[in-house]
Coordinates of C-alpha atoms in Angstrom, one line a residue:
Chain A
M1 CA -88.3 66.9 113.5
Q2 CA -85.1 66.0 111.9
S3 CA -85.2 65.3 107.7
D4 CA -82.4 62.2 108.1
P5 CA -80.9 62.1 111.7
G6 CA -77.3 61.8 110.7
F7 CA -76.9 57.8 112.6
Y8 CA -74.8 57.6 109.4
E9 CA -72.7 59.6 105.8
Y10 CA -73.3 58.1 102.3
W11 CA -71.0 55.4 102.0
P12 CA -71.4 53.5 98.2
Y13 CA -71.4 49.4 97.4
H14 CA -68.0 49.9 96.4
Q15 CA -65.0 49.2 96.7
R16 CA -64.8 49.8 100.1
P17 CA -62.5 48.2 102.2
R18 CA -62.6 43.9 102.0
L19 CA -64.2 43.1 104.3
T20 CA -63.1 39.8 106.3
W21 CA -64.6 37.1 108.2
P22 CA -63.6 34.1 110.5
N23 CA -61.9 31.1 108.4
G24 CA -62.9 33.0 105.2
A25 CA -66.3 32.3 105.1
R26 CA -68.1 34.7 102.8
V27 CA -71.3 35.5 105.3
A28 CA -71.9 35.7 108.4
F29 CA -75.7 34.1 108.7
W30 CA -77.9 34.5 111.5
V31 CA -81.2 34.4 113.2
A32 CA -82.8 36.8 115.2
P33 CA -86.3 34.9 117.2
N34 CA -88.7 37.8 118.4
I35 CA -89.0 36.0 121.7
E36 CA -92.3 38.6 122.3
F37 CA -94.5 39.0 125.0
Y38 CA -98.2 41.4 124.5
E39 CA -99.8 42.5 127.0
L40 CA -103.9 41.7 126.1
N41 CA -104.7 45.4 128.6
P42 CA -102.1 47.6 128.3
P43 CA -102.2 51.1 128.9
A44 CA -103.7 53.5 125.4
N45 CA -100.4 54.6 123.5
P46 CA -102.3 58.1 121.8
H47 CA -100.1 57.5 119.4
R48 CA -100.2 53.5 118.4
K49 CA -102.8 50.8 119.4
A50 CA -101.8 48.3 120.9
W51 CA -105.3 46.4 119.4
P52 CA -107.7 46.9 116.5
Q53 CA -110.4 45.2 119.0
P54 CA -111.9 46.7 122.6
S55 CA -109.9 44.9 125.2
P56 CA -109.7 41.4 125.4
A57 CA -108.2 41.6 121.8
V58 CA -108.6 38.2 121.4
P59 CA -107.5 37.0 118.2
G60 CA -104.4 39.5 117.9
Y61 CA -103.3 38.1 121.3
S62 CA -103.8 34.4 121.5
I63 CA -102.3 33.6 118.1
R64 CA -98.4 35.7 119.6
D65 CA -99.5 33.7 122.4
Y66 CA -99.1 30.7 120.5
G67 CA -95.9 31.6 119.1
N68 CA -94.3 31.4 123.0
R69 CA -97.3 27.8 124.5
V70 CA -96.0 26.4 120.6
G71 CA -93.6 28.0 118.4
H72 CA -91.0 28.6 120.7
M73 CA -90.2 24.7 120.9
R74 CA -90.7 23.8 117.3
Q75 CA -87.9 26.3 116.5
M76 CA -86.0 25.8 118.5
A77 CA -85.6 22.4 117.6
L78 CA -84.4 23.2 114.6
L79 CA -82.4 25.6 114.6
N80 CA -80.6 23.2 117.1
K81 CA -81.5 20.8 114.8
Y82 CA -78.7 22.9 111.8
G83 CA -76.1 24.7 114.5
V84 CA -77.9 27.5 114.9
R85 CA -78.2 30.1 118.4
G86 CA -80.5 31.5 118.3
S87 CA -80.2 35.7 119.2
I88 CA -82.9 36.7 120.9
S89 CA -84.6 40.1 120.5
L90 CA -86.4 39.3 123.6
S91 CA -89.8 41.9 125.2
T92 CA -87.3 41.4 128.4
A93 CA -90.4 41.3 130.7
L94 CA -90.3 37.3 129.3
C95 CA -87.9 36.4 131.5
E96 CA -90.8 37.3 134.5
H97 CA -93.4 35.9 133.0
H98 CA -91.9 32.8 130.9
P99 CA -89.2 31.9 132.7
E100 CA -88.8 28.6 131.3
I101 CA -87.8 29.5 127.7
I102 CA -85.8 31.6 129.1
E103 CA -83.4 28.8 130.9
L104 CA -84.5 26.4 127.6
C105 CA -82.6 29.1 125.6
Q106 CA -79.9 29.5 127.4
E107 CA -79.1 26.0 128.1
R108 CA -77.8 26.7 124.2
N109 CA -75.9 29.2 124.8
W110 CA -78.2 31.4 122.5
E111 CA -77.1 35.4 122.5
F112 CA -80.4 37.7 124.6
F113 CA -81.2 41.3 123.2
S114 CA -82.9 44.5 123.7
H115 CA -85.9 44.4 122.7
G116 CA -88.1 46.4 124.9
I117 CA -90.2 45.6 127.7
Y118 CA -93.3 44.1 126.2
N119 CA -93.9 44.7 123.3
T120 CA -97.1 46.6 123.2
R121 CA -95.0 49.3 125.0
Y122 CA -94.3 52.1 122.1
T123 CA -91.7 54.7 122.6
Y124 CA -93.6 56.8 120.9
G125 CA -94.8 60.1 124.0
M126 CA -91.6 58.6 126.1
S127 CA -89.2 61.3 127.3
A128 CA -86.0 60.9 126.8
E129 CA -85.9 60.1 130.8
Q130 CA -89.0 58.0 130.6
E131 CA -87.1 55.9 127.5
R132 CA -83.8 55.0 129.6
S133 CA -85.0 54.2 132.9
M134 CA -87.3 51.9 130.3
I135 CA -84.3 50.7 128.1
R136 CA -82.1 50.7 131.4
D137 CA -85.4 48.2 133.2
S138 CA -84.2 46.3 129.9
M139 CA -80.6 45.6 129.8
E140 CA -80.9 44.7 133.7
T141 CA -82.7 42.9 133.3
I142 CA -82.1 40.5 131.2
Y143 CA -78.2 40.8 133.1
R144 CA -80.3 39.9 136.2
H145 CA -81.7 36.0 134.5
T146 CA -79.1 35.2 132.4
G147 CA -75.3 37.0 133.5
Q148 CA -75.4 38.1 129.8
K149 CA -74.3 42.1 129.7
C150 CA -76.6 43.1 126.8
A151 CA -75.4 44.1 123.8
G152 CA -77.9 45.2 121.2
Y153 CA -81.2 46.8 121.0
L154 CA -84.0 46.5 118.6
A155 CA -86.7 48.7 119.5
P156 CA -89.8 47.9 120.4
A157 CA -92.7 46.6 117.4
L158 CA -89.7 49.0 116.2
S159 CA -91.4 52.7 117.9
H160 CA -88.8 54.3 118.5
S161 CA -88.1 58.3 119.2
E162 CA -85.1 59.8 118.0
D163 CA -82.8 59.2 120.9
T164 CA -83.7 55.6 121.5
L165 CA -79.5 54.5 119.7
D166 CA -77.9 57.0 121.7
L167 CA -79.8 55.8 125.1
F168 CA -78.9 52.5 124.3
A169 CA -75.3 52.7 123.5
E170 CA -75.9 55.6 127.1
V171 CA -76.9 52.7 128.7
G172 CA -74.9 50.2 127.7
T173 CA -71.6 51.7 129.2
E174 CA -73.5 52.6 131.8
L175 CA -73.8 49.6 133.5
F176 CA -71.3 47.8 131.5
G177 CA -68.5 50.0 129.9
D178 CA -67.6 48.6 126.8
D179 CA -69.1 44.8 126.9
G180 CA -72.5 46.2 126.0
G181 CA -74.9 48.3 124.3
F182 CA -72.8 48.1 121.1
Y183 CA -75.2 47.0 118.1
T184 CA -78.7 48.0 116.8
C185 CA -81.3 46.2 114.4
D186 CA -83.2 49.2 113.6
L187 CA -81.6 50.3 110.6
F188 CA -82.2 48.8 106.8
H189 CA -79.4 50.8 105.2
D190 CA -77.2 47.9 104.7
D191 CA -75.9 44.2 103.2
Q192 CA -72.9 45.1 106.3
P193 CA -72.2 46.6 109.2
T194 CA -70.9 50.5 109.6
P195 CA -70.1 52.8 112.0
I196 CA -72.9 54.7 113.8
N197 CA -72.6 58.2 114.9
L198 CA -73.8 59.1 118.4
R199 CA -73.4 61.7 120.4
S200 CA -71.7 60.2 123.2
G201 CA -68.9 59.0 120.2
K202 CA -68.8 55.3 121.6
R203 CA -67.9 52.8 118.7
F204 CA -71.5 51.6 117.7
V205 CA -72.0 49.5 114.5
S206 CA -75.4 48.6 113.3
V207 CA -75.8 45.2 111.8
P208 CA -78.1 44.3 109.3
Y209 CA -80.9 42.7 111.0
S210 CA -83.0 42.0 107.4
L211 CA -86.6 43.6 107.3
E212 CA -87.1 42.3 103.9
M213 CA -86.9 38.8 105.2
N214 CA -89.1 39.2 108.3
D215 CA -90.8 36.9 108.6
T216 CA -93.5 39.0 109.9
I217 CA -92.7 41.5 107.8
A218 CA -93.1 38.8 105.0
Y219 CA -96.3 37.0 106.0
V220 CA -98.2 39.4 107.4
V221 CA -96.8 43.4 106.2
N222 CA -96.2 41.6 101.8
K223 CA -98.7 38.5 102.8
V224 CA -96.1 35.6 101.4
E225 CA -97.0 32.5 100.5
P226 CA -95.1 30.3 102.5
R227 CA -93.4 28.0 100.1
R228 CA -91.8 31.8 98.0
Y229 CA -91.6 32.3 102.1
G230 CA -88.4 29.5 101.6
Q231 CA -87.6 30.8 98.3
M232 CA -86.8 34.2 98.7
L233 CA -84.8 33.1 101.7
K234 CA -82.6 30.9 99.7
E235 CA -82.5 34.3 96.8
N236 CA -80.9 36.6 99.3
F237 CA -78.3 33.9 100.6
D238 CA -77.5 33.3 97.1
R239 CA -76.2 36.7 96.4
L240 CA -75.0 36.6 99.2
Y241 CA -73.2 34.2 99.2
Q242 CA -71.8 35.6 95.7
E243 CA -71.3 39.0 96.6
G244 CA -69.0 37.6 99.5
A245 CA -66.1 36.4 97.4
E246 CA -65.4 40.3 97.0
S247 CA -66.3 41.4 100.0
G248 CA -68.4 40.0 104.1
T249 CA -71.6 39.5 103.8
V250 CA -73.5 39.3 106.8
M251 CA -77.5 37.9 106.1
C252 CA -79.7 37.5 108.7
I253 CA -83.1 36.0 109.4
P254 CA -85.0 37.8 111.9
T255 CA -87.9 35.5 113.2
H256 CA -91.3 35.5 114.8
N257 CA -92.4 32.0 116.9
Y258 CA -96.0 32.6 116.0
Q259 CA -95.5 33.0 112.8
V260 CA -91.9 30.9 111.2
S261 CA -93.5 28.2 113.9
C262 CA -97.1 27.2 112.5
P263 CA -96.9 23.9 111.0
H264 CA -97.3 25.1 107.5
R265 CA -94.6 27.4 107.1
M266 CA -92.4 25.3 109.0
R267 CA -91.6 23.0 105.5
A268 CA -90.3 26.6 103.8
F269 CA -88.1 27.7 106.6
E270 CA -86.6 24.3 107.6
E271 CA -85.1 24.1 103.7
A272 CA -83.4 27.7 104.0
L273 CA -81.8 26.6 106.9
E274 CA -80.7 23.1 105.1
Y275 CA -79.9 25.4 102.4
I276 CA -77.9 27.5 103.8
T277 CA -75.6 25.9 107.1
G278 CA -74.9 23.5 104.4
H279 CA -73.6 25.6 102.0
S280 CA -69.6 26.1 102.9
D281 CA -67.7 29.3 103.7
V282 CA -70.5 30.0 106.4
W283 CA -70.5 31.7 109.7
V284 CA -73.2 30.5 111.4
T285 CA -72.8 33.3 114.3
T286 CA -75.5 35.7 116.9
G287 CA -75.3 39.4 116.5
R288 CA -73.5 39.8 119.5
E289 CA -71.1 37.4 117.2
I290 CA -70.5 39.6 114.7
A291 CA -70.5 43.8 116.1
E292 CA -67.5 42.4 118.2
Y293 CA -65.9 40.9 115.3
Y294 CA -66.9 43.9 113.0
L295 CA -65.7 46.5 115.4
Q296 CA -62.3 44.6 116.4
H297 CA -61.1 44.6 112.5
F298 CA -62.7 46.9 110.8
Y299 CA -64.4 49.5 112.3
D300 CA -61.0 52.1 111.8
T301 CA -60.5 51.4 108.7
A302 CA -64.5 51.7 107.9
R303 CA -63.9 54.8 109.1
A304 CA -61.3 56.6 107.3
D305 CA -63.0 54.9 104.4
I306 CA -65.9 56.4 104.6
E307 CA -64.1 60.3 105.9
H308 CA -62.6 59.9 102.2
K309 CA -64.5 59.3 100.1
N310 CA -66.9 62.2 101.6
A311 CA -64.4 64.5 101.5
S312 CA -62.8 63.6 98.2
A313 CA -66.3 64.1 97.1
K314 CA -67.2 67.5 99.0
W315 CA -63.6 68.2 96.9
E316 CA -65.1 67.2 93.4
A317 CA -68.4 69.2 94.0
T318 CA -66.7 72.4 95.4
C319 CA -64.0 71.4 92.3
Q320 CA -66.7 72.5 90.0
Chain B
M1 CA -91.0 64.5 120.1
S2 CA -92.7 68.3 120.5
D3 CA -95.9 67.4 118.5
R4 CA -96.8 63.9 120.7
K5 CA -98.5 64.4 124.3
P6 CA -96.5 63.3 127.1
L7 CA -97.0 60.1 128.5
G8 CA -98.2 59.3 131.8
S9 CA -96.9 57.9 134.8
E10 CA -98.8 54.4 133.9
H11 CA -96.4 53.1 131.0
L12 CA -92.8 52.0 133.0
Q13 CA -95.9 50.7 135.4
Y14 CA -95.8 46.7 134.8
P15 CA -98.8 45.3 136.8
Q16 CA -98.9 42.0 135.5
R17 CA -95.1 41.4 135.1
H18 CA -94.4 38.2 137.1
Y19 CA -94.3 34.6 136.6
G20 CA -97.6 33.0 133.8
M21 CA -100.1 34.9 132.1
D22 CA -100.7 38.7 132.1
H23 CA -104.8 37.0 133.0
S24 CA -106.6 34.6 135.1
H25 CA -109.0 33.5 132.4
Y26 CA -105.4 30.2 131.6
E27 CA -102.3 28.8 133.0
W28 CA -98.9 29.3 131.3
Q29 CA -98.0 26.1 129.6
M30 CA -96.1 25.2 126.8
L31 CA -97.9 22.4 124.6
T32 CA -94.5 19.3 125.1
E33 CA -95.0 20.2 128.6
R34 CA -98.5 18.6 129.1
E35 CA -99.0 14.8 129.1
P36 CA -99.3 13.7 125.3
V37 CA -103.1 12.3 124.6
H38 CA -103.4 9.2 122.6
W39 CA -105.6 9.5 120.0
Q40 CA -108.2 5.7 120.1
Q41 CA -108.4 5.9 115.8
G42 CA -104.9 7.4 115.1
E43 CA -102.5 10.2 115.4
L44 CA -104.0 13.2 113.7
A45 CA -107.0 14.1 114.1
L46 CA -108.7 15.8 110.8
W47 CA -111.2 17.5 112.1
V48 CA -112.8 19.7 109.9
N49 CA -115.7 23.3 110.8
V50 CA -117.6 24.3 107.9
S51 CA -118.7 28.1 108.9
L52 CA -122.6 28.6 107.1
Q53 CA -122.2 32.2 107.4
F54 CA -125.7 35.3 106.6
F55 CA -124.3 37.9 106.3
P56 CA -127.1 41.4 106.9
L57 CA -127.2 43.5 104.3
N58 CA -128.0 46.6 106.1
Q59 CA -124.9 46.0 108.3
R60 CA -124.2 47.9 111.3
G61 CA -119.8 47.2 112.1
T62 CA -120.7 48.3 114.8
P63 CA -117.7 48.8 117.3
F64 CA -115.9 46.1 114.3
P65 CA -116.5 45.5 110.2
P66 CA -117.2 41.7 109.8
P67 CA -114.9 39.6 107.9
G68 CA -115.9 39.0 105.0
G69 CA -118.8 41.4 105.3
M70 CA -119.6 43.8 103.4
T71 CA -117.7 47.0 102.4
M72 CA -119.5 49.1 100.1
P73 CA -122.2 51.5 100.2
Y74 CA -125.4 50.8 100.9
P75 CA -127.1 48.1 99.3
D76 CA -124.0 45.9 98.9
L77 CA -125.4 43.5 96.8
R78 CA -122.8 41.8 95.9
H79 CA -121.1 40.8 99.0
F80 CA -124.5 40.0 99.9
S81 CA -125.3 37.4 97.2
L82 CA -122.4 36.6 96.8
R83 CA -122.0 34.7 101.1
D84 CA -125.3 33.6 100.1
Y85 CA -124.1 31.6 97.0
G86 CA -122.3 29.0 99.4
N87 CA -125.4 28.8 101.5
R88 CA -126.9 27.4 98.5
V89 CA -124.0 26.1 95.9
G90 CA -121.2 25.9 97.6
I91 CA -122.4 24.0 100.6
Y92 CA -123.5 20.8 98.1
R93 CA -120.0 20.5 97.1
I94 CA -118.8 20.6 100.3
L95 CA -121.5 18.0 101.8
R96 CA -120.4 15.9 98.6
A97 CA -116.4 16.6 99.1
L98 CA -116.8 15.4 102.9
D99 CA -119.1 12.1 102.0
Q100 CA -116.8 10.9 99.4
Y101 CA -113.5 11.3 101.5
G102 CA -115.5 9.5 104.8
V103 CA -115.3 13.8 107.0
K104 CA -116.7 13.3 109.9
P105 CA -118.0 17.6 110.5
T106 CA -118.5 19.9 112.8
F107 CA -121.5 22.5 110.8
A108 CA -120.4 25.9 112.3
V109 CA -124.0 27.8 112.3
N110 CA -125.8 31.2 113.2
G111 CA -129.0 31.3 114.3
E112 CA -130.2 33.6 112.3
L113 CA -129.2 31.3 109.7
A114 CA -131.1 28.8 111.4
L115 CA -134.8 30.4 111.1
R116 CA -133.8 31.1 107.0
T117 CA -133.1 28.3 105.8
P118 CA -135.4 26.0 106.5
Y119 CA -134.3 23.0 104.1
L120 CA -130.6 23.0 104.5
M121 CA -131.0 22.4 108.7
H122 CA -133.5 20.0 108.3
M123 CA -131.0 18.2 106.3
L124 CA -128.1 19.0 108.8
R125 CA -130.4 17.3 111.6
E126 CA -130.9 13.8 108.5
R127 CA -127.9 14.0 109.1
G128 CA -126.8 14.1 112.6
D129 CA -122.9 15.4 111.8
E130 CA -122.4 18.1 115.1
L131 CA -123.3 21.9 115.4
I132 CA -121.7 24.4 117.5
A133 CA -123.1 27.4 117.4
H134 CA -121.7 31.0 115.5
G135 CA -123.0 33.3 117.1
W136 CA -126.4 35.3 115.6
N137 CA -125.5 36.5 113.3
M138 CA -121.7 37.8 111.6
D139 CA -122.9 41.4 111.9
S140 CA -123.5 40.6 116.3
P141 CA -119.8 40.8 118.1
H142 CA -118.7 39.7 121.2
Y143 CA -117.4 42.9 122.2
G144 CA -115.2 44.0 124.8
G145 CA -117.4 46.4 126.8
Q146 CA -120.7 45.2 125.8
A147 CA -123.9 45.6 128.8
Q148 CA -123.9 41.6 130.1
E149 CA -127.2 41.5 129.4
E150 CA -127.3 42.0 126.2
E151 CA -124.7 40.0 125.4
A152 CA -126.3 36.8 127.2
E153 CA -130.0 37.6 125.1
L154 CA -128.1 36.6 121.8
I155 CA -126.5 33.8 123.2
S156 CA -129.4 32.1 124.7
R157 CA -131.3 33.7 121.4
T158 CA -129.4 31.5 119.2
L159 CA -128.7 28.9 121.8
D160 CA -131.8 27.9 121.6
T161 CA -132.8 28.2 118.5
L162 CA -129.8 26.2 116.9
Q163 CA -130.9 23.2 119.5
E164 CA -134.3 23.7 117.5
A165 CA -133.2 23.4 114.5
S166 CA -130.7 20.7 114.7
G167 CA -132.2 18.7 117.1
Q168 CA -128.8 18.3 119.7
S169 CA -127.9 19.7 122.9
V170 CA -125.4 21.8 121.3
Q171 CA -122.3 21.7 122.9
G172 CA -119.2 24.1 120.9
W173 CA -119.5 27.5 120.1
L174 CA -117.4 29.7 117.9
S175 CA -118.4 33.4 117.6
P176 CA -118.2 35.7 115.3
G177 CA -115.1 36.1 114.0
K178 CA -113.5 35.1 116.3
V179 CA -113.9 37.9 119.0
H180 CA -115.5 38.4 122.1
S181 CA -116.4 40.3 125.2
E182 CA -114.7 39.1 128.6
N183 CA -118.1 38.1 130.0
T184 CA -118.6 35.3 127.2
P185 CA -116.9 32.2 128.1
T186 CA -118.5 32.6 131.4
L187 CA -121.7 33.5 130.1
L188 CA -121.8 30.2 127.9
A189 CA -120.3 28.3 129.9
K190 CA -123.4 29.5 132.1
H191 CA -125.7 28.4 129.6
G192 CA -123.8 24.4 129.1
I193 CA -121.6 25.3 126.4
E194 CA -119.0 22.7 127.3
Y195 CA -115.8 24.3 124.2
F196 CA -115.8 27.6 122.1
C197 CA -112.5 27.6 119.6
D198 CA -111.4 31.6 119.7
W199 CA -108.4 31.7 120.7
V200 CA -105.9 30.4 118.2
N201 CA -103.1 30.2 120.8
D202 CA -103.1 26.1 121.5
D203 CA -102.6 23.2 118.8
M204 CA -104.4 21.2 121.2
P205 CA -107.2 21.6 123.5
Y206 CA -106.3 22.6 127.0
H207 CA -108.4 23.8 129.9
F208 CA -110.2 28.0 130.4
R209 CA -111.0 29.4 133.1
T210 CA -114.2 30.9 133.8
G211 CA -116.7 33.0 135.6
S212 CA -119.3 29.5 136.1
G213 CA -116.4 26.9 135.4
A214 CA -113.8 25.8 133.1
L215 CA -114.9 25.8 129.2
W216 CA -112.3 23.5 127.2
A217 CA -110.7 25.6 124.1
M218 CA -110.7 23.7 121.1
P219 CA -107.8 24.9 118.5
L220 CA -108.8 26.0 115.1
S221 CA -106.6 26.9 113.8
T222 CA -107.3 30.8 111.7
E223 CA -103.7 30.8 110.2
L224 CA -105.2 28.1 107.5
E225 CA -108.3 28.9 107.8
D226 CA -109.5 29.7 103.4
Q227 CA -110.5 33.3 104.6
F228 CA -107.2 34.0 106.0
I229 CA -105.0 32.2 103.4
L230 CA -107.4 32.8 100.0
R231 CA -109.5 36.8 101.0
N232 CA -107.5 37.4 103.4
N233 CA -103.3 36.9 102.6
L234 CA -104.2 36.3 98.2
H235 CA -102.3 33.6 98.5
S236 CA -103.5 31.6 95.2
E237 CA -105.5 28.0 95.2
T238 CA -102.3 26.0 95.3
S239 CA -100.7 27.5 97.9
Y240 CA -103.5 27.2 100.2
A241 CA -103.4 23.0 99.6
E242 CA -100.0 23.0 99.2
Q243 CA -100.1 25.1 102.9
I244 CA -102.4 22.6 104.7
E245 CA -99.9 19.6 103.1
D246 CA -96.9 20.9 104.6
A247 CA -99.0 21.4 107.9
C248 CA -100.8 17.9 108.2
R249 CA -97.4 16.1 107.4
F250 CA -95.3 19.2 109.8
L251 CA -98.7 17.8 112.5
L252 CA -98.1 13.9 112.1
A253 CA -94.5 13.8 112.1
E254 CA -95.1 15.9 115.3
A255 CA -97.5 13.6 116.7
R256 CA -95.6 10.2 116.5
Q257 CA -92.4 12.4 118.8
Q258 CA -95.6 13.7 121.1
G259 CA -98.0 12.6 121.5
G260 CA -101.6 13.0 119.2
R261 CA -101.8 16.7 117.0
I262 CA -105.3 17.9 115.5
L263 CA -104.7 19.5 112.0
A264 CA -108.1 21.4 112.2
L265 CA -109.8 23.6 109.2
N266 CA -111.8 25.9 108.9
I267 CA -113.2 26.4 105.7
H268 CA -116.7 29.0 104.0
P269 CA -118.6 27.3 101.5
W270 CA -119.0 30.8 100.2
M271 CA -115.6 30.9 99.2
L272 CA -114.5 27.4 98.7
G273 CA -117.5 25.9 97.6
Q274 CA -116.8 28.0 94.4
P275 CA -116.0 25.9 91.5
H276 CA -112.3 26.5 90.6
R277 CA -111.6 26.8 94.9
I278 CA -113.1 23.4 95.6
G279 CA -111.3 21.0 93.9
Y280 CA -108.3 22.2 95.6
L281 CA -110.5 21.6 98.9
E282 CA -110.6 17.4 97.3
R283 CA -107.2 17.6 97.0
V284 CA -106.3 18.3 100.4
L285 CA -108.6 15.5 101.7
E286 CA -107.8 13.4 99.4
F287 CA -103.9 14.0 99.8
V288 CA -104.4 13.8 104.4
T289 CA -106.9 11.3 104.1
A290 CA -104.8 9.5 102.9
Q291 CA -101.5 9.8 105.5
P292 CA -102.0 6.4 107.8
G293 CA -102.3 7.9 110.9
V294 CA -105.3 10.4 110.2
F295 CA -108.2 9.9 111.0
S296 CA -111.7 12.7 110.5
A297 CA -112.9 13.6 113.7
P298 CA -115.8 16.6 114.9
A299 CA -114.4 18.6 117.4
G300 CA -117.0 16.9 120.1
T301 CA -116.0 13.5 120.2
L302 CA -111.9 15.0 120.2
L303 CA -113.2 16.4 124.0
E304 CA -114.3 13.7 125.3
Q305 CA -111.0 11.6 125.0
C306 CA -109.9 14.1 126.1
A307 CA -111.3 14.5 129.3
R308 CA -110.7 11.0 129.8
P309 CA -106.9 10.2 127.7
V310 CA -106.1 7.0 126.7
T311 CA -103.1 5.3 127.7
E312 CA -103.5 2.6 125.5
P313 CA -103.4 2.9 121.5
A314 CA -105.3 1.2 120.0

């Protein structure tokens, strides 16, 4: 066990090299609908219980099923209305369970990235080989059903191992070379993309995927009122837009159809989308496109600046 | 991780990974793919369910404590008496509000409560409103692994008691805590129940398979429930009203495009029957019932129309 996973160095938010987005946009804005499948009766993981009641755990299972049966169409219609292509954080077994949803997203040219196979299969306790096999299965499933070379990863139910990021990047390289496995949504340390250190040395980037703007974190964990959630989204955007005039920022809204697409929560979400997309200088995009653009234009500059800042800090520390 | 037991091979096996659900209780179907329902009376049905509950003071809490139950060491008079307030005082405020706005509710009643409050039961019987069974009491959960005979006895005791108290044949069921066992749906169908309200995976009724014929699954939203919003999420009363008003606007717009919808409100006299909250229920009922296209009906009335879809709206 490590006191710091070492995925990134300290990199102060001020005086970074200026980050610019296509067409001079200030904010790269993306929406990441989590489309998930929770099993009614998964094998019990000794490190984390899937459900609070003995099977059948009707309350938890059925509201998540609501997300797919009812909520998906609502959110998709709303994102269409505001010209947002979703970047799907996908429980990839959904390709087999509910292929209709996958087809609807494909027709709209949405991105699919891996969120594991089921959101009831936690990484905790997996050997590196088991995790590699699970990740590989998930990426192959996306490719087989959509032809997309999976670029991003969000660990199932945010359950990680020390190896998760390395394994994802390595499997991506095995399957797709540099076209797959090059960004993660699992880290919450920044409002701009940052380079990530991997044992393979692969060029790999963390794309901001906000935990605070995540509807499930807001509604279930923080118990935020729907209209206040809408207000939080607008205020989050306002500040990132303001700062984006100096150097580009990223705003992500991670959503779940069993939360944001309930009838009493749609209005708050719609108002925020209307507000955000109503601004000029906003790049409405996907996770993959942000990562690709960053890797192409800023990754090396960022690496050099991080190295320089930490080297001079070390030098100053040595002089004292 | 060295401190963790390795997982067995079953964790990488997925026997249910195929088209549709990972169980056989119902068919996978998105709401938008279903034959639309056209209500005879309008576009959006307001279904208010009032849950009348008894929480025993000597709560066992096994295998899990009931939501809204005792939390303090015995005797937890604080929670016991405040729940009782709902059945003594709060319910009468709620009845007055429902009547003021012409709302036709269902009442979900614990069997044991019917024995404890004959006056209230008599009044409900006189009113003639639809009554559904809400289990024996809030500390009698139906749960996975429960002995089938034990559960069957709970169900028949509950139904017999409620049928006698209400003078009507009880057709609906709401499990305490909306939790049930692997046998509950089959046992309910066997005991003549036609619909149950435990599953919150839809906004419209659908068929639920059981070992003894189909049940209707009736959508009774948990996310919009007074207890969930006010007590679980600690949202303000103002937000409770706003959430229902927003849901009403949204569902009405959706109903106009996609066919009939239901705004299902589950309310508890021990929550909304408080003097500082009843005004918010009145505000909600005033708003909802004033919307053109909204009508109020109990669950049974709505299901009759689902069983025989009306093609021409009246």
